[in-house]
Structures are given as structure tokens and as C-alpha cells.
PDB file of C-alpha atoms and ligand atoms in Angstrom:
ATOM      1  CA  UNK P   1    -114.068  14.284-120.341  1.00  0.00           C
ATOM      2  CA  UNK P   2    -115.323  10.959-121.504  1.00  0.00           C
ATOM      3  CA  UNK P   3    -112.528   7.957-121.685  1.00  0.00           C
ATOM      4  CA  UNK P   4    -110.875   8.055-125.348  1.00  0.00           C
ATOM      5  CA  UNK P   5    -112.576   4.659-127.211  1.00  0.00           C
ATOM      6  CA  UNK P   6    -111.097   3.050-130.459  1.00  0.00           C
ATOM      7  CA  UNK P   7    -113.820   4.800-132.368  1.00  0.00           C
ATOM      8  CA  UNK P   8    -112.403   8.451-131.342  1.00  0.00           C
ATOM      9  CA  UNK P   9    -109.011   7.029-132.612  1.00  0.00           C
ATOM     10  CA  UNK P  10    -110.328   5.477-135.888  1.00  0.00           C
ATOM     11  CA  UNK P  11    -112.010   8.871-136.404  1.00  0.00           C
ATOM     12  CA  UNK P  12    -109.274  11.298-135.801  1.00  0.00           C
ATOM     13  CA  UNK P  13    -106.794   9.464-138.516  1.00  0.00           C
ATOM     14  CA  UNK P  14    -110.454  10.244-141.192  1.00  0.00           C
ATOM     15  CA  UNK P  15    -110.163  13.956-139.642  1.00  0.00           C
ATOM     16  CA  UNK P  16    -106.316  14.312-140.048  1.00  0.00           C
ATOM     17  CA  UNK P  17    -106.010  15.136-136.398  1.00  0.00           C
ATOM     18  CA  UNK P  18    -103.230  14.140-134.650  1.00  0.00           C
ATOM     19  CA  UNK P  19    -103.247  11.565-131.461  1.00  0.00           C
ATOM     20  CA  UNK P  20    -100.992  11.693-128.046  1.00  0.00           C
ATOM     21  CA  UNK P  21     -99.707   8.722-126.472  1.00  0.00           C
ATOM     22  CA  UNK P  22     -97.223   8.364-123.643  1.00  0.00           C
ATOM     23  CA  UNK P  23     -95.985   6.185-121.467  1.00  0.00           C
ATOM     24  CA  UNK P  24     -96.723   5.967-117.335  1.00  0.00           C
ATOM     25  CA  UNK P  25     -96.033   3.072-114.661  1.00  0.00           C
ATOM     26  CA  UNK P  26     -97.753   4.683-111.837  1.00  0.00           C
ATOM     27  CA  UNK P  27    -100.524   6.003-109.865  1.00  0.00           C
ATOM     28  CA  UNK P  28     -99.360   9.943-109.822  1.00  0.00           C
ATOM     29  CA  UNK P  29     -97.453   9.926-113.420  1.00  0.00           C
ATOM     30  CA  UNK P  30    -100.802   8.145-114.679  1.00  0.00           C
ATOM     31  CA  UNK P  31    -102.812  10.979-113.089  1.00  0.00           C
ATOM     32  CA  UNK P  32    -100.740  13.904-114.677  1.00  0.00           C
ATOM     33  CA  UNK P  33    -100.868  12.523-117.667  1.00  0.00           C
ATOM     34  CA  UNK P  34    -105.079  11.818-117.845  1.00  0.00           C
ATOM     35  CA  UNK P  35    -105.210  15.265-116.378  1.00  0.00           C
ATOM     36  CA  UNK P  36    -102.505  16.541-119.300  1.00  0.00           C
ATOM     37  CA  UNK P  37    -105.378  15.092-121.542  1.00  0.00           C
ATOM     38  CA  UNK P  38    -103.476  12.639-123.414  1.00  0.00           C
ATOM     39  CA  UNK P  39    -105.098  10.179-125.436  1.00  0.00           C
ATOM     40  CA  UNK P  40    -103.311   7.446-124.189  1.00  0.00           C
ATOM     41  CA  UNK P  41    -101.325   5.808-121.927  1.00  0.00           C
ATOM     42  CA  UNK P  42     -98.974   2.937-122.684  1.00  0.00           C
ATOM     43  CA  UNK P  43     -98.135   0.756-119.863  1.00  0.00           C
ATOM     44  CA  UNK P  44     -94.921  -0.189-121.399  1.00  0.00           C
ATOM     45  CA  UNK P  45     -92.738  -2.984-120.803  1.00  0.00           C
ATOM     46  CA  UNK P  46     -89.986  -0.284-120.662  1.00  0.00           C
ATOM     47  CA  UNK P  47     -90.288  -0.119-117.387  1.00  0.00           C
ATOM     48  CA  UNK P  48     -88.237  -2.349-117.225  1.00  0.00           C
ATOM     49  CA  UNK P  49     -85.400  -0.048-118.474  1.00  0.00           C
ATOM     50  CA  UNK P  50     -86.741   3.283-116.503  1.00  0.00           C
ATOM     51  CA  UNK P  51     -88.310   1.908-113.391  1.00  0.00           C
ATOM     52  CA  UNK P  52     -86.509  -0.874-112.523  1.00  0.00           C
ATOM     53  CA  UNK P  53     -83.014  -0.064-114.076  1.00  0.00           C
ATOM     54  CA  UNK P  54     -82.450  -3.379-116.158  1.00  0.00           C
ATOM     55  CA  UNK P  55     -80.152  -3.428-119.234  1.00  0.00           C
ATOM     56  CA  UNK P  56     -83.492  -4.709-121.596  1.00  0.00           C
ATOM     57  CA  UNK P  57     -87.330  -5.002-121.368  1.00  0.00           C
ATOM     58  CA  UNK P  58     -86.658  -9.253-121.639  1.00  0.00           C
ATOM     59  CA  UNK P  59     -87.104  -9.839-118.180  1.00  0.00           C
ATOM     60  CA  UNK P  60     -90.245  -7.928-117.103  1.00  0.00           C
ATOM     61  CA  UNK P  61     -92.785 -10.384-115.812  1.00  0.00           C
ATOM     62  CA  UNK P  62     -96.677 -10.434-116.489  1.00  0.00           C
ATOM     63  CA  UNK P  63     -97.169  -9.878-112.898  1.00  0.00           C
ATOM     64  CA  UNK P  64     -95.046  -6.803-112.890  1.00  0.00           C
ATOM     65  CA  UNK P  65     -96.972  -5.441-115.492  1.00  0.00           C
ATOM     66  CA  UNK P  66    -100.048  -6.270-114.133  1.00  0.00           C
ATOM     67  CA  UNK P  67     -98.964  -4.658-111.173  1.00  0.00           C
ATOM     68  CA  UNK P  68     -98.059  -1.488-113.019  1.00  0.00           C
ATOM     69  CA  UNK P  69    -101.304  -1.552-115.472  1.00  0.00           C
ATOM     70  CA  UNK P  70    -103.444  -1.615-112.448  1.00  0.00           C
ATOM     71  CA  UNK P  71    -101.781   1.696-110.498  1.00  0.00           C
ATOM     72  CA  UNK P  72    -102.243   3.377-113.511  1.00  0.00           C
ATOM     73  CA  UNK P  73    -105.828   2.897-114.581  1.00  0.00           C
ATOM     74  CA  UNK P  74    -107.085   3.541-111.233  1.00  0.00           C
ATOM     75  CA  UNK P  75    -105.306   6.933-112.225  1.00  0.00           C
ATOM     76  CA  UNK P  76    -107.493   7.224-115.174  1.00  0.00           C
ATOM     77  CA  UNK P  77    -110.822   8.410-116.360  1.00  0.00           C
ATOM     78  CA  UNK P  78    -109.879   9.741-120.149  1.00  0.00           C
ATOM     79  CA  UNK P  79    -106.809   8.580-121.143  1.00  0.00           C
ATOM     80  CA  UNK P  80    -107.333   4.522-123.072  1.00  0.00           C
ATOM     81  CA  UNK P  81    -104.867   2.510-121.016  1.00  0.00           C
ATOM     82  CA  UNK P  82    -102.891  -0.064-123.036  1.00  0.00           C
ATOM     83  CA  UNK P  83    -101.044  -2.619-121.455  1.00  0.00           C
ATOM     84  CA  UNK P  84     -97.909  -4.060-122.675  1.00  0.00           C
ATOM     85  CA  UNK P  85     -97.533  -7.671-123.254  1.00  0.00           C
ATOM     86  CA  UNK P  86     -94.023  -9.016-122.163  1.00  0.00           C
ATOM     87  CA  UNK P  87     -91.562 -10.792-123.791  1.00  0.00           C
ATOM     88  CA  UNK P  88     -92.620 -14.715-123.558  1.00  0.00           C
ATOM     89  CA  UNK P  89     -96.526 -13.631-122.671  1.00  0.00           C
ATOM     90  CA  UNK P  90     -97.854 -13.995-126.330  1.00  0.00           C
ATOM     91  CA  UNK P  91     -94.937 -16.304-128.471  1.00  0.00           C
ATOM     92  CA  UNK P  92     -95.097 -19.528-126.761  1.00  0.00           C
ATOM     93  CA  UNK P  93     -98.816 -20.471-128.338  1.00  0.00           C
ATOM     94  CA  UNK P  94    -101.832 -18.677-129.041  1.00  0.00           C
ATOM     95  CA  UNK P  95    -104.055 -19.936-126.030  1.00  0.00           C
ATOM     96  CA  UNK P  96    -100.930 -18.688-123.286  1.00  0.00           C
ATOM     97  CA  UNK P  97    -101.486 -15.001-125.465  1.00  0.00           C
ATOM     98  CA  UNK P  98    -105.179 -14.501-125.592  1.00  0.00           C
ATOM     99  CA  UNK P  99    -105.157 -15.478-121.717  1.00  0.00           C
ATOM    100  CA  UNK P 100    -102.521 -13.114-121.066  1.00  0.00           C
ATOM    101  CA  UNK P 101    -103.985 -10.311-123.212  1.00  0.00           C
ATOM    102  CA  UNK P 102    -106.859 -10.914-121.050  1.00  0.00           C
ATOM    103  CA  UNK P 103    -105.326 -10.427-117.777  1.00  0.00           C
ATOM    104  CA  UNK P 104    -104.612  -7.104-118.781  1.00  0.00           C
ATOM    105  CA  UNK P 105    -108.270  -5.627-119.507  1.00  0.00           C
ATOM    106  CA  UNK P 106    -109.825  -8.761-116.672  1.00  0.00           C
ATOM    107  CA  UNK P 107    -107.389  -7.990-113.527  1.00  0.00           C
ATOM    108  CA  UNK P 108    -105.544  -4.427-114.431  1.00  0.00           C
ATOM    109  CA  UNK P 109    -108.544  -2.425-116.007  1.00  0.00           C
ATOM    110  CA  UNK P 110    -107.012  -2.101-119.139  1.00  0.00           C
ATOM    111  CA  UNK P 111    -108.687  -1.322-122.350  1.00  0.00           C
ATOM    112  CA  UNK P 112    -106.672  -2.495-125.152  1.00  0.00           C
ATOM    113  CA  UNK P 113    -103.057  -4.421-124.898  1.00  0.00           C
ATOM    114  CA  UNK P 114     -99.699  -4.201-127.322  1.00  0.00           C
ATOM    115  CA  UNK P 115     -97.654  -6.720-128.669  1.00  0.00           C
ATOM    116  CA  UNK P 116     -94.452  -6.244-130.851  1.00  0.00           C
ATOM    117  CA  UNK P 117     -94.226  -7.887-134.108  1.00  0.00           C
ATOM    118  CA  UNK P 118     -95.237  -7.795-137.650  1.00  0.00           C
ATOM    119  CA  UNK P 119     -96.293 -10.647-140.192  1.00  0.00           C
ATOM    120  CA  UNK P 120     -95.107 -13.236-137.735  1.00  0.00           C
ATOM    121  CA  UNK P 121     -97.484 -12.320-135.337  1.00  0.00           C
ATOM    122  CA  UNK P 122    -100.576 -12.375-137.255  1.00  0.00           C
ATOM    123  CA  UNK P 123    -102.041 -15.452-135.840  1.00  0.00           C
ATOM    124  CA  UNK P 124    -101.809 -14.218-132.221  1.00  0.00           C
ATOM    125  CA  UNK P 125    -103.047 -10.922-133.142  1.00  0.00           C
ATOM    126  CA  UNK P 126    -106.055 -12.525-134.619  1.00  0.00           C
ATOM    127  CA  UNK P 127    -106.506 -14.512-131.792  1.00  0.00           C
ATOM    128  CA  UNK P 128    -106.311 -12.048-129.258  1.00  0.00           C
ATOM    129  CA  UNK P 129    -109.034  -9.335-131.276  1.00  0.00           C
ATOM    130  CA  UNK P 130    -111.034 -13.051-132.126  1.00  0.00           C
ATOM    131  CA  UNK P 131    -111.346 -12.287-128.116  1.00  0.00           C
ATOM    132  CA  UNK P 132    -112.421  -9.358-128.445  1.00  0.00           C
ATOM    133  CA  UNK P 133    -109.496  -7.737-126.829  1.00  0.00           C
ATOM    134  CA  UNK P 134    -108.081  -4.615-128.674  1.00  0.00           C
ATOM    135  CA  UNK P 135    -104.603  -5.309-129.594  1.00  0.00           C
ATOM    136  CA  UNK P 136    -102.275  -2.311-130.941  1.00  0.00           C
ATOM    137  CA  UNK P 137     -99.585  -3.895-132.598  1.00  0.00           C
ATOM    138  CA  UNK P 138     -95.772  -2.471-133.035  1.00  0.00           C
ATOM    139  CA  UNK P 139     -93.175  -2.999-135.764  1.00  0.00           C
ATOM    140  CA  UNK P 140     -89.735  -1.554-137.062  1.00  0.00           C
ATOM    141  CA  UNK P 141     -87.474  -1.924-133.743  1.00  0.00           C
ATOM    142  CA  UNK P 142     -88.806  -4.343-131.579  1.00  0.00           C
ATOM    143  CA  UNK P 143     -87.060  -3.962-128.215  1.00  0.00           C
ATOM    144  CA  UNK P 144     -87.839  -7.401-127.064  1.00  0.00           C
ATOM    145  CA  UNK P 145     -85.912  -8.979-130.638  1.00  0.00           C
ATOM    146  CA  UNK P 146     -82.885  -7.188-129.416  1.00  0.00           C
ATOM    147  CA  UNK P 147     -80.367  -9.968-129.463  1.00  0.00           C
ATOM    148  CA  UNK P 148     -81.442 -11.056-133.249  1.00  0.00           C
ATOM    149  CA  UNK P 149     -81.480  -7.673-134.214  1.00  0.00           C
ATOM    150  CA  UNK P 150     -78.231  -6.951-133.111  1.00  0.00           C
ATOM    151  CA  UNK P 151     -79.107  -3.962-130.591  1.00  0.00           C
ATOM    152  CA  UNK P 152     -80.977  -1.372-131.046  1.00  0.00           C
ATOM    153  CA  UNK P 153     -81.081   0.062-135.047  1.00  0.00           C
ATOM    154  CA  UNK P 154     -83.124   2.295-137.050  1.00  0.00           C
ATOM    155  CA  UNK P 155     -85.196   0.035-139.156  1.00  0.00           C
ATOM    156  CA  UNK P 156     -84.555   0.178-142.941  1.00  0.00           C
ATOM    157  CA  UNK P 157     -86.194  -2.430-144.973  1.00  0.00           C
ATOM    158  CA  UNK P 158     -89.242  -0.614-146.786  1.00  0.00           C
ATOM    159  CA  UNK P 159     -90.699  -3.712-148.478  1.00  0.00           C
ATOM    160  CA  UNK P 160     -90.634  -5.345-144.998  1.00  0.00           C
ATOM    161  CA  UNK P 161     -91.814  -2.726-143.138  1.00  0.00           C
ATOM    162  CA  UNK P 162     -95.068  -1.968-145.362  1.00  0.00           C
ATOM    163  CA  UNK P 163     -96.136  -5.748-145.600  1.00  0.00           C
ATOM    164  CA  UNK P 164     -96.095  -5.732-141.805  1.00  0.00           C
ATOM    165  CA  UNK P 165     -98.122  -3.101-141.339  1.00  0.00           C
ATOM    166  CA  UNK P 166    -100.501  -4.207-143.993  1.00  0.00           C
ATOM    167  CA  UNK P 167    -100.281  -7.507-141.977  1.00  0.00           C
ATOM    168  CA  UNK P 168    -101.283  -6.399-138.293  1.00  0.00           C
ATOM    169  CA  UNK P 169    -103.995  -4.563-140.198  1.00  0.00           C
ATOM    170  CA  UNK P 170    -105.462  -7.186-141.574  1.00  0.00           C
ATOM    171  CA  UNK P 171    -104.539  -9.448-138.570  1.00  0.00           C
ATOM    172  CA  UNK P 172    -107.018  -6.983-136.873  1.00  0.00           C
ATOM    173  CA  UNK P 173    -104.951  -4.457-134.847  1.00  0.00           C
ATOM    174  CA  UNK P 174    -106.359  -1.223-134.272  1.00  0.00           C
ATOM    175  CA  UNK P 175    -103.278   0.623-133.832  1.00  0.00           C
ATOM    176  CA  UNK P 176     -99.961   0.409-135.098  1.00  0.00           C
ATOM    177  CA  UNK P 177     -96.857   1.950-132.936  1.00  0.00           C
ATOM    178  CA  UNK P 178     -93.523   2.496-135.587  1.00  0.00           C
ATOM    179  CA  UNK P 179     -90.194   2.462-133.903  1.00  0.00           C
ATOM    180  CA  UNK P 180     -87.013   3.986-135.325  1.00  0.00           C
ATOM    181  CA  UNK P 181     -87.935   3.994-138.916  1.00  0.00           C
ATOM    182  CA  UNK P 182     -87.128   6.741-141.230  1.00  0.00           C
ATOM    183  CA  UNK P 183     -89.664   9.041-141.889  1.00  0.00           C
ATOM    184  CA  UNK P 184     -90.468   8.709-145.312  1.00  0.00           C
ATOM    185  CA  UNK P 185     -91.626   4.853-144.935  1.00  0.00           C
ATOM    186  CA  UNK P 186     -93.522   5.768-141.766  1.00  0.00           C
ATOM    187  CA  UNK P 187     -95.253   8.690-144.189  1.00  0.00           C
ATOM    188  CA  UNK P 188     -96.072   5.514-146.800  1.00  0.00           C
ATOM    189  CA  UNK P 189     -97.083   3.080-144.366  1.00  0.00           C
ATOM    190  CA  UNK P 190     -99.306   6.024-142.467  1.00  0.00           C
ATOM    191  CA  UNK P 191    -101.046   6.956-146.401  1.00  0.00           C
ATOM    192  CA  UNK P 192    -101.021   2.619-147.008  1.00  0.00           C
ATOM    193  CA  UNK P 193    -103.074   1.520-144.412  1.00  0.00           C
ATOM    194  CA  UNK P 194    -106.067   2.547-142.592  1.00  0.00           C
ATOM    195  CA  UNK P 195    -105.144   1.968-138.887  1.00  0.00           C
ATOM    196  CA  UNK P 196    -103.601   5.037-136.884  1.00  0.00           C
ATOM    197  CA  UNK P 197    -100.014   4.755-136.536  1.00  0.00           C
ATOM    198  CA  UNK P 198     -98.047   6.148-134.237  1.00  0.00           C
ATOM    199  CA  UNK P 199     -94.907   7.082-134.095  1.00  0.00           C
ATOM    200  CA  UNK P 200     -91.564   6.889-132.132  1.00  0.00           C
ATOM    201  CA  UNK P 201     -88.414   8.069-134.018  1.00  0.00           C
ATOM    202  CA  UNK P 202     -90.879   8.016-136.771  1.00  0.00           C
ATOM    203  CA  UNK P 203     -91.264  11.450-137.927  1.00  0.00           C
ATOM    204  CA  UNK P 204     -93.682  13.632-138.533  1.00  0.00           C
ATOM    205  CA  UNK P 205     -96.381  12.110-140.686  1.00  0.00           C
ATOM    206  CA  UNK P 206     -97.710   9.564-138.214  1.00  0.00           C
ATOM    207  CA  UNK P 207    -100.778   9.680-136.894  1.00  0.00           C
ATOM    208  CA  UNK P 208     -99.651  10.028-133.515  1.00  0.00           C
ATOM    209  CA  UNK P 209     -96.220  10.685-131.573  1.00  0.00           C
ATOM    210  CA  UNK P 210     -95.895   7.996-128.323  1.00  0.00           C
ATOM    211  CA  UNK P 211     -92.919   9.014-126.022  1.00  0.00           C
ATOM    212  CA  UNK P 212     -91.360   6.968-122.605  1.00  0.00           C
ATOM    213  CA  UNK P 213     -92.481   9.768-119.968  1.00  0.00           C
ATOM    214  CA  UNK P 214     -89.232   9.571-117.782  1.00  0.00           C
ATOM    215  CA  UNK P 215     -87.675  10.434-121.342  1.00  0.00           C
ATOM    216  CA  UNK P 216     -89.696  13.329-121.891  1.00  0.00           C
ATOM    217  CA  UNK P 217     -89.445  14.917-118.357  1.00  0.00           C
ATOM    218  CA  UNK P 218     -85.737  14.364-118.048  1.00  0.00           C
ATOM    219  CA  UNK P 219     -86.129  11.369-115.406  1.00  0.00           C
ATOM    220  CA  UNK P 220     -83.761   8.858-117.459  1.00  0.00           C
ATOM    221  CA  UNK P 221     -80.314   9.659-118.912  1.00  0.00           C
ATOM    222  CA  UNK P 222     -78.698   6.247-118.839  1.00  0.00           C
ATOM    223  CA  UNK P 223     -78.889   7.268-122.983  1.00  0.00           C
ATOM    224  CA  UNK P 224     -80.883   9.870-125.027  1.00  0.00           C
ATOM    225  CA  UNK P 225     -81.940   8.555-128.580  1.00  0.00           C
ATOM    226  CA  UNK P 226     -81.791  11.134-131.270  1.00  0.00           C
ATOM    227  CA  UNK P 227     -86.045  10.893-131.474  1.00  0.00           C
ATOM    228  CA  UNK P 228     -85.906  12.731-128.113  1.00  0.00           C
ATOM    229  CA  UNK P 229     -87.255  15.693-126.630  1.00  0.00           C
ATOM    230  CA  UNK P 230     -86.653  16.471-123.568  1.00  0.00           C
ATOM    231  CA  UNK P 231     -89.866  18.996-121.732  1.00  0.00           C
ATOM    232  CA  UNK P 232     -88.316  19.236-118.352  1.00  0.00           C
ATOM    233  CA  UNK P 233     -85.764  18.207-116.448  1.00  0.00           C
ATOM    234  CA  UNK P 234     -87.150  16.703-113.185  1.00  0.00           C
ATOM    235  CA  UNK P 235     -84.497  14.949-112.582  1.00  0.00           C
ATOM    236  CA  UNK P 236     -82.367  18.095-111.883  1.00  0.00           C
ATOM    237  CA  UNK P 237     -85.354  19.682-110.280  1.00  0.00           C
ATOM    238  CA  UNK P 238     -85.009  16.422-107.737  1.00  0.00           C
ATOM    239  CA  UNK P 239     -81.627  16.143-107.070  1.00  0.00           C
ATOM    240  CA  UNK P 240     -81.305  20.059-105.924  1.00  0.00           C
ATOM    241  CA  UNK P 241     -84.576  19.042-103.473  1.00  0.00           C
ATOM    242  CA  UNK P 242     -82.370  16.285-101.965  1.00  0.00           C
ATOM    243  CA  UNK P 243     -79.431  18.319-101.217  1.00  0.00           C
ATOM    244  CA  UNK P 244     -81.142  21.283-100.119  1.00  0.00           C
ATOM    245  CA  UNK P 245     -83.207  18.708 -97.328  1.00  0.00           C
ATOM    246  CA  UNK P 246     -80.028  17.481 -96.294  1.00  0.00           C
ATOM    247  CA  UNK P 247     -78.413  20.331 -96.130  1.00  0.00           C
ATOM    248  CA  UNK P 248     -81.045  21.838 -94.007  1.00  0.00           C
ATOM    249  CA  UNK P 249     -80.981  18.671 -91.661  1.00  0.00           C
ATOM    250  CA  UNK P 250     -77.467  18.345 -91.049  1.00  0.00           C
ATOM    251  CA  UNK P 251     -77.693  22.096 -90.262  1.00  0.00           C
ATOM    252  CA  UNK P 252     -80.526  22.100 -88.065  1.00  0.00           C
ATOM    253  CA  UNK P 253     -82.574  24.311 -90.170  1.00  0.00           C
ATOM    254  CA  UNK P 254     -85.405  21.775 -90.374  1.00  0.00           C
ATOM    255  CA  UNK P 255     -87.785  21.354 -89.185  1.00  0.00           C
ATOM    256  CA  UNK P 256     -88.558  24.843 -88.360  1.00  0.00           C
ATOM    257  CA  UNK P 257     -91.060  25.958 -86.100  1.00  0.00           C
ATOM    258  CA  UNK P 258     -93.546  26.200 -88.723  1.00  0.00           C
ATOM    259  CA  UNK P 259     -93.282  22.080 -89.013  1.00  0.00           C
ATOM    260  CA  UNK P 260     -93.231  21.256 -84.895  1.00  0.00           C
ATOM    261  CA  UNK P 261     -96.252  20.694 -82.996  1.00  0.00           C
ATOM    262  CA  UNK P 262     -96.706  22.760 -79.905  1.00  0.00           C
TER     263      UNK P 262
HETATM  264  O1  KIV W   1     -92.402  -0.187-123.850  1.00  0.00           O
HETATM  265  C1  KIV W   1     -92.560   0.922-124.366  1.00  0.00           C
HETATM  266  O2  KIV W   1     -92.515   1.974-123.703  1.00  0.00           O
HETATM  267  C2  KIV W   1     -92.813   0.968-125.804  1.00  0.00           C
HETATM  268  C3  KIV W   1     -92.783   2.312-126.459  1.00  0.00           C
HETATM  269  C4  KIV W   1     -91.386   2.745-126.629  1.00  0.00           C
HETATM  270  C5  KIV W   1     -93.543   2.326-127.734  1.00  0.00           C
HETATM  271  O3  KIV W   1     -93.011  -0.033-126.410  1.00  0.00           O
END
């Protein structure tokens, strides 16, 4: 199967068909999830959160995540890989975003690259796609505003919420993820404007559903957001591996015979 391109995207919100997006980090998540035939993959900046076991996505670096974007599109042949810019890539100045932006498609493979904010990010979106850089923006909670937001809330303000969206899309974004906002002003921005969105503790009438993979296969239970659901629990599925090989070791059940050379 041919890589996913913006055009496929653009032309399944037209068709009313629906578009998959989910996070990976890595070179074997990344590969389950091309294979899975998901649209995309989001390289997201929650890794630092799930991977790395940090309170907040604030301190991820652009060299972790180049380090992460580049495992997982060597994974890759269908899924469009999207790399997440990191908190202080893109809102010192324009020039510092568009070169960052560009690290992700020039050094990790990338296609397209993410970037949280609404109306007060229109400039830099504009510069980035001025690049010609595809640049998926992402508004209602904004993980990397947590302090000024208070922590993290479901996202209320309709008149707000539309006239960001409307923004980006102007601004030139091709894609617009919606955190935590109630369904019904997901399902007016979604009819509004022409860009997919997708959706995360959006509801149903979004373009597209995005999920954090260690969410989804029951890899991360530090907390469980009401948006999630959970396919698997690998995490269970691990832990009675572990016991069992230590069991077996501190038994002397293993290695068998089967696993010794003669
Ligand atoms: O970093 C991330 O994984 C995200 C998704 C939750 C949309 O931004």
C-alpha cells in the first residue's frame, strides 16, 4: 500500500470517510501500527509522559523527538508520519520554527509536523506551510499551556474554539487535532471548516479519532481520561511474562534443553 499523502486526507473528509491516527515512539510500535494500516502516525511529544515517565510534555527536547521521529519512519511505508514540535521549538520567533519544522521532514523522514495552538499561532503556521512543510495544527487542550490553563480541562469556550479553527485553516494547516472538547462544538467546527479534524475526547463527528498507543494497549495507567478505550492490556500480558521467567530461573526450569547447545 502506497504512503497516505495530504490529498488522500483532504479527499476522505469530501467522501465522509473516516481517518485513523495514533500515536508511536518506536521502531516495532511504528511497524505494528503501518502494518495495522493506520493512516497516521503521530510522533507525539507525549512521550514524554509514556516513554520517559515525566509529570508533562514541557521538557521533551527537539533532539529527543528527532530521535523518536526517525525510529519510527524507518518503520513506515503507509502510514504519514507527523512529528511533534516541542514546547519552545516554534514560540520563540518564526525563523527558530520553520527551521525546526524542518528538522523533522530534513533529518527524521517525516512528512508533515504538529504544533499546538490556535489564532495565536497563525503567523508560525504560515510560516512553516510558506516552507512548504505540512503543518497539522491542534487546539482545545493544549498540553504544553498546562500551567496557564490550570491543568488539564475539557475545553468549553465555543466562540473561541470555532475562530481557532477557522484560524489554523486559513493560517494554512492541513489538519486540525481537537482535544477534550465537547462533542457538539467539535461536530460545528468539523461542518465549519474544510480541513479534517481529528479528534481526541472529541466525539464522534470528527473526521478522525487520534489515540496515545500505550493508552490504547493498556501500557500506561499512571491515569485513564474518560476519552479512553482501552484494546488490550499489554501491560498485564508483560508483567505475568516477567514473573513466569523468573520464576522459571530461580527454579532452574530454564533454560531447558530445548534452549542449550550441545
Ligand atoms: O502528543 C500527543 O500524543 C498528542 C496527541 C494527544 C494528540 O498531541
Amino acid at each position: 500500500m502506497p504512503r497516505i499523502t495530504l490529498t488522500d486526507l483532504a479527499k476522505r473528509k469530501t467522501e465522509g470517510r473516516k481517518i485513523t491516527m495514533l500515536t508511536a515512539y518506536d521502531f516495532p510500535f511504528a511497524a505494528l501500527v503501518d502494518q495495522a494500516e493506520i493512516d497516521m502516525i503521530l510522533v507525539g511529544d507525549s512521550l514524554g509522559v509514556v516513554v520517559q515517565g515525566k509529570e508533562n510534555t514541557l521538557p521533551v527536547t527537539m533532539d529527543e523527538m528527532i530521535y523518536h521521529t526517525e525510529m519510527v519512519t524507518r518503520a513506515t511505508s503507509h502510514c504519514l508520519v507527523v512529528g511533534d514540535m516541542p514546547f519552545l521549538s516554534y514560540q520563540v520567533s518564526r525563523e527558530e520554527a520553520v527551521f525546526h519544522a524542518g528538522r523533522f521532514l530534513k533529518e527524521a523522514g517525516a512528512q508533515a509536523v504538529k504544533l499546538e495552538g490556535g489564532a495565536a499561532v497563525k503567523k508560525t503556521i504560515e510560516s512553516i506551510a510558506a516552507a512548504d512543510i505540512p503543518v497539522m495544527a491542534h487546539i482545545g487542550l493544549t498540553p504544553q499551556s498546562v500551567h496557564k490553563m490550570g491543568g488539564f480541562k475539557v475545553q468549553k469556550e465555543m466562540d473561541r474554539l470555532v475562530k481557532d479553527a477557522k484560524t489554523v485553516e486559513e493560517a494554512g494547516a492541513f489538519s486540525v487535532v481537537l482535544e477534550c472538547v465537547p462533542g457538539e462544538i467539535a461536530k460545528r467546527i468539523t461542518d465549519e471548516i474544510s480541513i479534517p479534524t481529528i479528534g481526541i475526547g472529541a466525539g464522534v463527528h470528527c473526521d478522525g479519532q487520534v489515540l496515545v498507543l500505550h493508552d490504547l494497549l493498556g501500557l500506561f495507567d499512571r491515569f485513564v481520561p474518560k476519552f479512553i478505550k482501552r484494546y488490550a492490556n499489554l501491560g498485564e500480558d508483560a508483567l505475568r511474562a516477567l514473573r513466569q521467567y523468573k520464576e522459571e530461573v530461580e527454579g532452574g526450569t530454564f533454560p531447558g534443553e530445548e534452549h542449550t547447545f550441545k
